[in-house]
Amino acid sequence: MKTIDELLAEGVAGKRVFVRADLNVPLDGTTITDDGRIRAVLPTVAKLAEAGARVVVASHLGRPKGAPEPAFSLAPAAARLGELLGADVAFATDTVGESARATVAGLADGQVAVIENLRFNPGETSKDDAERGAFADQLAELADVYVGDGFGAVHRKHASVFDLPARLPHYAGYLIATEVGVLKKLTTDVQRPYAVVLGGAKVSDKLGVIDHLLERADRILIGGGMAYTFLKAQGHEVGSSLLQEDQIPAVQEYLRRAEEKGVEFVLPVDVVVAPAFPDLKTKAPAHPTTVAADAMPAGQMGLDNGPETNKLYASKLADAATVFWNGPMGVFEHPDFADGTRAVAQALVDSPAFSVVGGGDSAAAVRILGFDENAFGHISTGGGASLEYLEGKTLPGLAALED
């Protein structure tokens, strides 16, 4: 795929450059609680503006149903982008309507605009090729060149990600080039031992990546809500913990295959439990206790890895040369259940391994828990995209950037 450096070498002064970014940031009302994704696209936007392009930034935010919803407006993200750029950023209140056309037409060389949430238009996410294509045609009228830099969306076959690049000269931005380079280090010429840490709520979300990694990883560490399905598959009581009963046969098959292939599967040896899910707004004390993973009492819910598991996992990561981590170890948003996630993050900081934090909640946890982002090899902006890449899937947004 062509890169933004090739585009800059060709010259962009006066050209309208459409940058498909990922500004899908978490909001508390209109307050951005983690601006990591905005900062990630900053090098691409700043370089284009510096070179005299008229930059049109577009993104989705949340899951609106194809119509405007004020709670999902990109206005706060546009304002934050302006603060980070140190320049005014114009904001269009629609995607391809009168405001978007006027805003883009009003740009001078080196200026930046953000158009409203792409998912306010049903054509963005439509499964109908014609409807998606029609929206892509309208977006193409706003630009002369396309730059794909929204890595968090490249696994989606959406109009702005898949269809629009076919209608314009297209290039990969700095973020996508970096993300793909990092993921190649996890799939080809991997430095060993290669350890993978998987957490999060559901086993079903990770089945594909587990299947693929059984052929590649040396050890797989499991935590988070998905760990309880693994423990149940081994015959242990899991109380009222999150459980996907229908996934137990698949999990048992993975454990069998891992043993057959010599891949080490590491599960919690102790867990932190409480009678109910904690209140994440008030952060009220949840009265946790720690129990052995094979002796969970009925009526108790597993919500984090215990201290012995934290030590075990740290030891399993200490000698790794490559580590990929996706998914928190517990309900890290509550102080009573953050230690497991903190312990994994600290183990990666302490390890000499090339460590990749696979986006989503893991990336948010690293920031919320106060870790220096530079202490990790790479923090991805796309959890779902990273997982699908590691599953060996073709990602529509990357395929569209290939010539």
Coordinates of C-alpha atoms in Angstrom, one line a residue:
M1 CA 0.0 0.0 0.0
K2 CA 1.1 3.6 -0.7
T3 CA 2.0 5.6 2.4
I4 CA 1.4 9.2 3.4
D5 CA 5.1 9.9 2.8
E6 CA 4.6 9.1 -0.9
L7 CA 1.6 11.4 -1.0
L8 CA 3.6 14.2 0.7
A9 CA 6.3 13.7 -1.9
E10 CA 3.8 14.2 -4.7
G11 CA 2.6 17.4 -3.1
V12 CA -0.7 18.2 -1.3
A13 CA -0.8 21.9 -1.2
G14 CA -4.3 23.1 -2.0
K15 CA -5.7 19.5 -2.2
R16 CA -8.7 18.4 -0.2
V17 CA -7.4 15.3 1.7
F18 CA -10.0 13.1 3.4
V19 CA -8.6 11.5 6.5
R20 CA -10.6 8.6 7.8
A21 CA -9.6 8.7 11.5
D22 CA -10.8 6.8 14.5
L23 CA -12.1 9.5 16.9
N24 CA -14.3 7.0 18.7
V25 CA -13.4 8.3 22.2
P26 CA -15.2 7.5 25.5
L27 CA -17.4 10.4 26.7
D28 CA -18.9 11.3 30.0
G29 CA -21.5 13.7 28.7
T30 CA -19.5 16.0 26.5
T31 CA -16.2 15.4 28.4
I32 CA -13.6 13.1 26.7
T33 CA -12.3 10.6 29.3
D34 CA -9.5 9.2 27.2
D35 CA -8.2 11.2 24.2
G36 CA -5.7 8.5 23.1
R37 CA -7.3 7.9 19.7
I38 CA -7.3 11.6 18.9
R39 CA -3.6 11.9 19.8
A40 CA -2.9 8.8 17.7
V41 CA -4.0 10.4 14.4
L42 CA -2.4 13.8 15.2
P43 CA 0.9 13.1 13.3
T44 CA -1.0 12.4 10.1
V45 CA -3.3 15.4 10.4
A46 CA -0.6 17.8 11.5
K47 CA 1.8 16.7 8.7
L48 CA -0.9 17.2 6.0
A49 CA -1.9 20.6 7.3
E50 CA 1.8 21.6 7.5
A51 CA 2.2 20.7 3.9
G52 CA -0.7 22.9 2.9
A53 CA -3.5 20.3 2.5
R54 CA -7.1 21.2 3.2
V55 CA -7.7 18.4 5.7
V56 CA -11.2 16.8 6.1
V57 CA -11.3 14.5 9.1
A58 CA -14.1 12.0 9.4
S59 CA -14.9 9.3 11.9
H60 CA -17.7 7.4 13.7
L61 CA -18.4 7.6 17.4
G62 CA -20.5 5.0 19.3
R63 CA -23.3 3.1 17.7
P64 CA -26.0 5.6 16.5
K65 CA -28.7 4.0 14.4
G66 CA -28.2 5.8 11.1
A67 CA -29.6 9.1 12.3
P68 CA -28.3 12.1 14.3
E69 CA -28.1 11.5 18.0
P70 CA -26.7 14.4 20.0
A71 CA -25.0 12.1 22.6
F72 CA -22.8 10.8 19.8
S73 CA -21.8 14.1 18.2
L74 CA -18.1 14.4 17.2
A75 CA -18.1 18.1 18.4
P76 CA -16.1 17.3 21.5
A77 CA -13.6 15.3 19.5
A78 CA -13.2 18.2 17.0
A79 CA -12.6 20.6 19.8
R80 CA -10.0 18.4 21.4
L81 CA -8.2 17.9 18.0
G82 CA -8.0 21.7 17.7
E83 CA -6.5 22.0 21.1
L84 CA -3.9 19.3 20.3
L85 CA -3.1 20.9 16.9
G86 CA -2.9 24.4 18.4
A87 CA -5.2 25.6 15.6
D88 CA -8.8 26.2 14.9
V89 CA -10.7 23.2 13.6
A90 CA -13.9 23.8 11.7
F91 CA -16.8 21.5 12.5
A92 CA -19.6 20.5 10.1
T93 CA -22.9 19.6 11.7
D94 CA -23.7 17.0 9.1
T95 CA -21.8 14.4 7.0
V96 CA -22.5 15.2 3.3
G97 CA -25.1 17.9 3.6
E98 CA -25.1 21.6 3.3
S99 CA -22.9 22.2 6.4
A100 CA -20.3 19.7 5.3
R101 CA -20.1 21.1 1.8
A102 CA -19.8 24.7 3.0
T103 CA -17.3 23.9 5.7
V104 CA -15.0 22.0 3.3
A105 CA -15.4 24.8 0.6
G106 CA -14.4 27.3 3.3
L107 CA -11.1 25.7 4.1
A108 CA -7.9 27.5 3.2
D109 CA -4.6 25.7 2.6
G110 CA -3.3 24.2 5.9
Q111 CA -6.7 24.3 7.6
V112 CA -8.5 21.3 9.2
A113 CA -12.2 20.5 9.4
V114 CA -14.1 17.6 11.1
I115 CA -17.4 16.4 9.7
E116 CA -20.1 15.0 11.9
N117 CA -20.4 11.4 12.9
L118 CA -20.4 9.2 9.8
R119 CA -22.8 6.7 11.4
F120 CA -25.5 9.5 11.5
N121 CA -26.0 8.4 7.8
P122 CA -27.4 4.9 7.3
G123 CA -25.2 4.4 4.2
E124 CA -22.1 4.2 6.3
T125 CA -22.8 0.9 7.9
S126 CA -25.3 -0.5 5.4
K127 CA -24.9 -4.1 4.3
D128 CA -26.4 -3.1 1.0
D129 CA -23.5 -2.4 -1.4
A130 CA -25.5 0.1 -3.4
E131 CA -26.6 2.1 -0.4
R132 CA -23.0 2.1 1.0
G133 CA -21.7 3.0 -2.4
A134 CA -24.1 5.9 -2.8
F135 CA -22.9 7.4 0.5
A136 CA -19.2 6.9 -0.5
D137 CA -20.0 8.8 -3.8
Q138 CA -21.2 11.7 -1.7
L139 CA -18.2 11.6 0.6
A140 CA -15.9 11.5 -2.4
E141 CA -17.3 14.8 -3.6
L142 CA -15.7 16.4 -0.5
A143 CA -12.1 15.4 -1.4
D144 CA -9.4 14.9 -3.9
V145 CA -7.4 12.3 -2.0
Y146 CA -8.1 9.6 0.7
V147 CA -5.9 8.8 3.6
G148 CA -6.9 5.8 5.8
D149 CA -5.7 6.2 9.4
G150 CA -8.6 4.9 11.4
F151 CA -7.1 1.5 12.5
G152 CA -9.8 0.9 15.0
A153 CA -12.3 0.7 12.1
V154 CA -10.4 -1.2 9.4
H155 CA -12.1 -4.5 10.3
R156 CA -15.5 -3.0 9.3
K157 CA -16.8 -3.1 5.7
H158 CA -18.2 0.4 6.0
A159 CA -18.5 3.1 3.3
S160 CA -15.8 5.4 4.6
V161 CA -13.4 2.5 5.3
F162 CA -14.0 0.2 2.3
D163 CA -15.9 1.9 -0.5
L164 CA -14.5 5.4 -0.4
P165 CA -10.8 4.5 -1.1
A166 CA -11.9 2.9 -4.4
R167 CA -13.2 6.2 -5.5
L168 CA -10.1 8.4 -4.8
P169 CA -6.3 8.1 -4.9
H170 CA -5.6 6.4 -1.5
Y171 CA -2.8 6.2 1.0
A172 CA -2.1 4.8 4.4
G173 CA -1.6 7.3 7.2
Y174 CA 1.2 7.0 9.8
L175 CA -1.0 5.3 12.4
I176 CA -2.1 2.5 10.1
A177 CA 1.5 2.0 8.8
T178 CA 2.7 1.7 12.4
E179 CA -0.1 -0.7 13.5
V180 CA 0.4 -3.0 10.6
G181 CA 4.2 -3.1 11.1
V182 CA 3.7 -4.0 14.8
L183 CA 1.1 -6.7 14.0
K184 CA 3.5 -8.3 11.5
K185 CA 5.9 -8.7 14.4
L186 CA 3.3 -10.8 16.1
T187 CA 2.6 -13.0 13.1
T188 CA 5.8 -13.4 11.2
D189 CA 9.4 -13.7 12.5
V190 CA 8.1 -13.7 16.1
Q191 CA 10.8 -13.5 18.8
R192 CA 10.2 -16.3 21.4
P193 CA 9.1 -17.1 23.9
Y194 CA 5.8 -15.6 22.7
A195 CA 3.2 -15.1 25.5
V196 CA -0.4 -14.0 24.9
V197 CA -2.6 -12.5 27.7
L198 CA -6.3 -12.6 27.0
G199 CA -9.0 -11.2 29.2
G200 CA -12.3 -9.4 28.9
A201 CA -15.8 -10.6 29.4
K202 CA -16.6 -13.2 26.9
V203 CA -14.8 -16.3 25.6
S204 CA -16.9 -16.1 22.4
D205 CA -15.2 -12.8 21.5
K206 CA -11.8 -14.5 21.6
L207 CA -12.5 -17.9 20.1
G208 CA -11.0 -17.1 16.7
V209 CA -7.8 -15.6 18.1
I210 CA -7.3 -18.5 20.5
D211 CA -7.7 -20.9 17.7
H212 CA -5.1 -19.1 15.6
L213 CA -2.7 -18.5 18.4
L214 CA -2.6 -22.2 19.4
E215 CA -0.5 -22.6 16.2
R216 CA 1.8 -19.7 17.1
A217 CA 2.1 -18.9 20.8
D218 CA 4.2 -20.6 23.4
R219 CA 1.9 -19.8 26.3
I220 CA -1.5 -18.3 26.7
L221 CA -2.6 -16.6 30.0
I222 CA -6.4 -16.2 30.5
G223 CA -8.1 -13.7 32.8
G224 CA -11.2 -11.5 33.1
G225 CA -14.7 -12.8 32.8
M226 CA -13.8 -15.3 30.2
A227 CA -11.6 -17.2 32.7
Y228 CA -14.7 -18.6 34.5
T229 CA -15.8 -20.5 31.5
F230 CA -12.3 -22.0 31.3
L231 CA -12.5 -22.9 35.1
K232 CA -16.0 -24.4 34.6
A233 CA -14.6 -26.4 31.7
Q234 CA -12.1 -27.9 34.1
G235 CA -14.9 -28.9 36.4
H236 CA -14.7 -26.2 39.0
E237 CA -17.6 -24.3 40.6
V238 CA -17.7 -20.6 39.5
G239 CA -20.5 -19.3 41.7
S240 CA -22.4 -16.5 40.0
S241 CA -19.5 -15.4 37.8
L242 CA -19.9 -14.6 34.2
L243 CA -20.2 -17.9 32.4
Q244 CA -20.9 -18.9 28.8
E245 CA -22.1 -22.5 29.2
D246 CA -22.4 -23.0 25.4
Q247 CA -18.7 -22.3 24.9
I248 CA -17.5 -25.0 27.4
P249 CA -17.1 -27.7 24.7
A250 CA -15.0 -25.4 22.6
V251 CA -12.9 -24.4 25.6
Q252 CA -12.3 -28.0 26.5
E253 CA -11.2 -28.7 22.9
Y254 CA -8.7 -25.8 23.0
L255 CA -7.3 -27.0 26.3
R256 CA -6.9 -30.5 24.8
R257 CA -5.2 -29.1 21.7
A258 CA -2.9 -26.9 23.7
E259 CA -1.7 -29.9 25.7
E260 CA -1.2 -31.8 22.5
K261 CA 0.8 -29.0 20.9
G262 CA 2.9 -28.1 24.0
V263 CA 1.3 -24.7 24.3
E264 CA 1.1 -23.7 28.0
F265 CA -2.4 -22.6 29.1
V266 CA -2.3 -20.6 32.3
L267 CA -5.5 -20.0 34.3
P268 CA -6.1 -18.2 37.6
V269 CA -5.1 -20.1 40.8
D270 CA -7.0 -17.6 43.0
V271 CA -9.7 -15.0 42.3
V272 CA -11.2 -12.0 44.0
V273 CA -14.9 -12.4 44.6
A274 CA -17.8 -10.3 45.8
P275 CA -21.5 -11.0 46.3
A276 CA -22.5 -8.7 43.4
F277 CA -21.1 -6.6 40.6
P278 CA -19.7 -3.4 42.0
D279 CA -21.1 0.1 41.5
L280 CA -18.8 1.7 39.0
K281 CA -20.2 5.2 39.5
T282 CA -19.9 5.6 43.2
K283 CA -16.9 3.2 43.6
A284 CA -18.6 2.1 46.9
P285 CA -16.6 -0.6 48.7
A286 CA -17.6 -4.0 47.3
H287 CA -16.5 -6.2 50.2
P288 CA -14.2 -8.5 48.2
T289 CA -12.6 -11.7 49.5
T290 CA -10.0 -13.9 47.8
V291 CA -10.6 -17.6 47.3
A292 CA -8.9 -20.4 45.5
A293 CA -9.9 -20.7 41.9
D294 CA -11.0 -24.3 42.4
A295 CA -13.0 -23.4 45.6
M296 CA -15.4 -20.6 44.6
P297 CA -18.4 -20.4 46.9
A298 CA -21.9 -20.4 45.5
G299 CA -23.4 -16.9 45.4
Q300 CA -20.1 -15.2 44.9
M301 CA -19.0 -13.5 41.6
G302 CA -15.4 -13.6 40.4
L303 CA -14.3 -10.1 39.5
D304 CA -10.5 -10.1 39.4
N305 CA -7.4 -12.3 39.6
G306 CA -6.1 -12.9 43.1
P307 CA -2.6 -12.1 44.4
E308 CA -1.1 -15.6 43.8
T309 CA -2.4 -15.5 40.2
N310 CA -0.8 -12.0 39.8
K311 CA 2.6 -13.4 40.9
L312 CA 2.2 -16.4 38.7
Y313 CA 1.3 -14.4 35.6
A314 CA 4.2 -12.0 36.3
S315 CA 6.6 -15.0 36.4
K316 CA 5.2 -16.3 33.1
L317 CA 5.8 -12.9 31.4
A318 CA 9.2 -12.2 32.9
D319 CA 11.2 -14.3 30.4
A320 CA 9.0 -13.6 27.3
A321 CA 10.5 -12.0 24.2
T322 CA 7.2 -11.0 22.7
V323 CA 3.9 -10.4 24.5
F324 CA 0.4 -9.5 23.1
W325 CA -2.2 -8.4 25.7
N326 CA -5.9 -7.9 24.9
G327 CA -8.5 -7.6 27.6
P328 CA -8.4 -6.6 31.3
M329 CA -8.1 -9.2 34.1
G330 CA -11.0 -7.9 36.1
V331 CA -13.3 -5.0 36.6
F332 CA -10.4 -2.5 36.6
E333 CA -12.7 0.5 36.8
H334 CA -13.3 -0.3 40.4
P335 CA -10.4 0.0 42.9
D336 CA -11.3 -3.3 44.6
F337 CA -10.8 -5.2 41.3
A338 CA -8.0 -3.4 39.5
D339 CA -5.0 -5.3 40.9
G340 CA -5.0 -8.1 38.3
T341 CA -5.0 -5.7 35.4
R342 CA -2.4 -3.5 37.1
A343 CA -0.2 -6.5 37.7
V344 CA -0.2 -7.6 34.1
A345 CA 0.6 -4.0 33.0
Q346 CA 3.4 -3.8 35.5
A347 CA 4.8 -7.2 34.4
L348 CA 5.0 -5.9 30.8
V349 CA 6.7 -2.7 32.0
D350 CA 9.2 -4.8 33.9
S351 CA 9.8 -7.3 31.1
P352 CA 12.4 -6.7 28.3
A353 CA 9.8 -8.2 25.9
F354 CA 8.4 -6.4 22.9
S355 CA 5.0 -5.8 24.4
V356 CA 1.8 -4.9 22.5
V357 CA -1.3 -3.7 24.3
G358 CA -4.1 -4.7 22.0
G359 CA -6.4 -1.6 22.1
G360 CA -9.9 -1.3 23.6
D361 CA -10.3 -1.7 27.3
S362 CA -6.6 -2.8 27.8
A363 CA -5.4 0.5 26.3
A364 CA -7.9 2.4 28.5
A365 CA -6.8 0.5 31.6
V366 CA -3.1 1.4 31.0
R367 CA -4.0 5.1 30.9
I368 CA -6.6 5.0 33.7
L369 CA -4.2 3.1 36.0
G370 CA -1.5 5.7 35.4
F371 CA 1.1 3.9 33.4
D372 CA 3.5 5.6 31.1
E373 CA 2.5 4.7 27.6
N374 CA 6.1 4.8 26.5
A375 CA 6.9 2.0 28.8
F376 CA 5.2 -0.5 26.4
G377 CA 6.4 -1.5 23.0
H378 CA 3.1 -0.4 21.4
I379 CA -0.4 0.5 22.5
S380 CA -2.8 -0.3 19.7
T381 CA -5.8 1.9 18.9
G382 CA -7.9 -1.0 17.7
G383 CA -8.9 -3.9 19.9
G384 CA -11.2 -5.6 17.5
A385 CA -9.0 -4.9 14.5
S386 CA -5.9 -6.3 16.2
L387 CA -7.8 -9.5 17.2
E388 CA -9.1 -10.1 13.7
Y389 CA -5.6 -9.4 12.2
L390 CA -4.2 -12.0 14.6
E391 CA -6.9 -14.4 13.6
G392 CA -5.6 -14.2 10.0
K393 CA -8.7 -12.5 8.6
T394 CA -8.6 -10.1 5.7
L395 CA -9.5 -6.6 7.1
P396 CA -11.6 -4.7 4.6
G397 CA -10.0 -1.3 5.4
L398 CA -6.5 -2.6 4.8
A399 CA -7.5 -4.5 1.7
A400 CA -9.0 -1.2 0.3
L401 CA -5.7 0.6 0.7
E402 CA -3.8 -2.0 -1.3
D403 CA -3.2 -1.2 -4.9

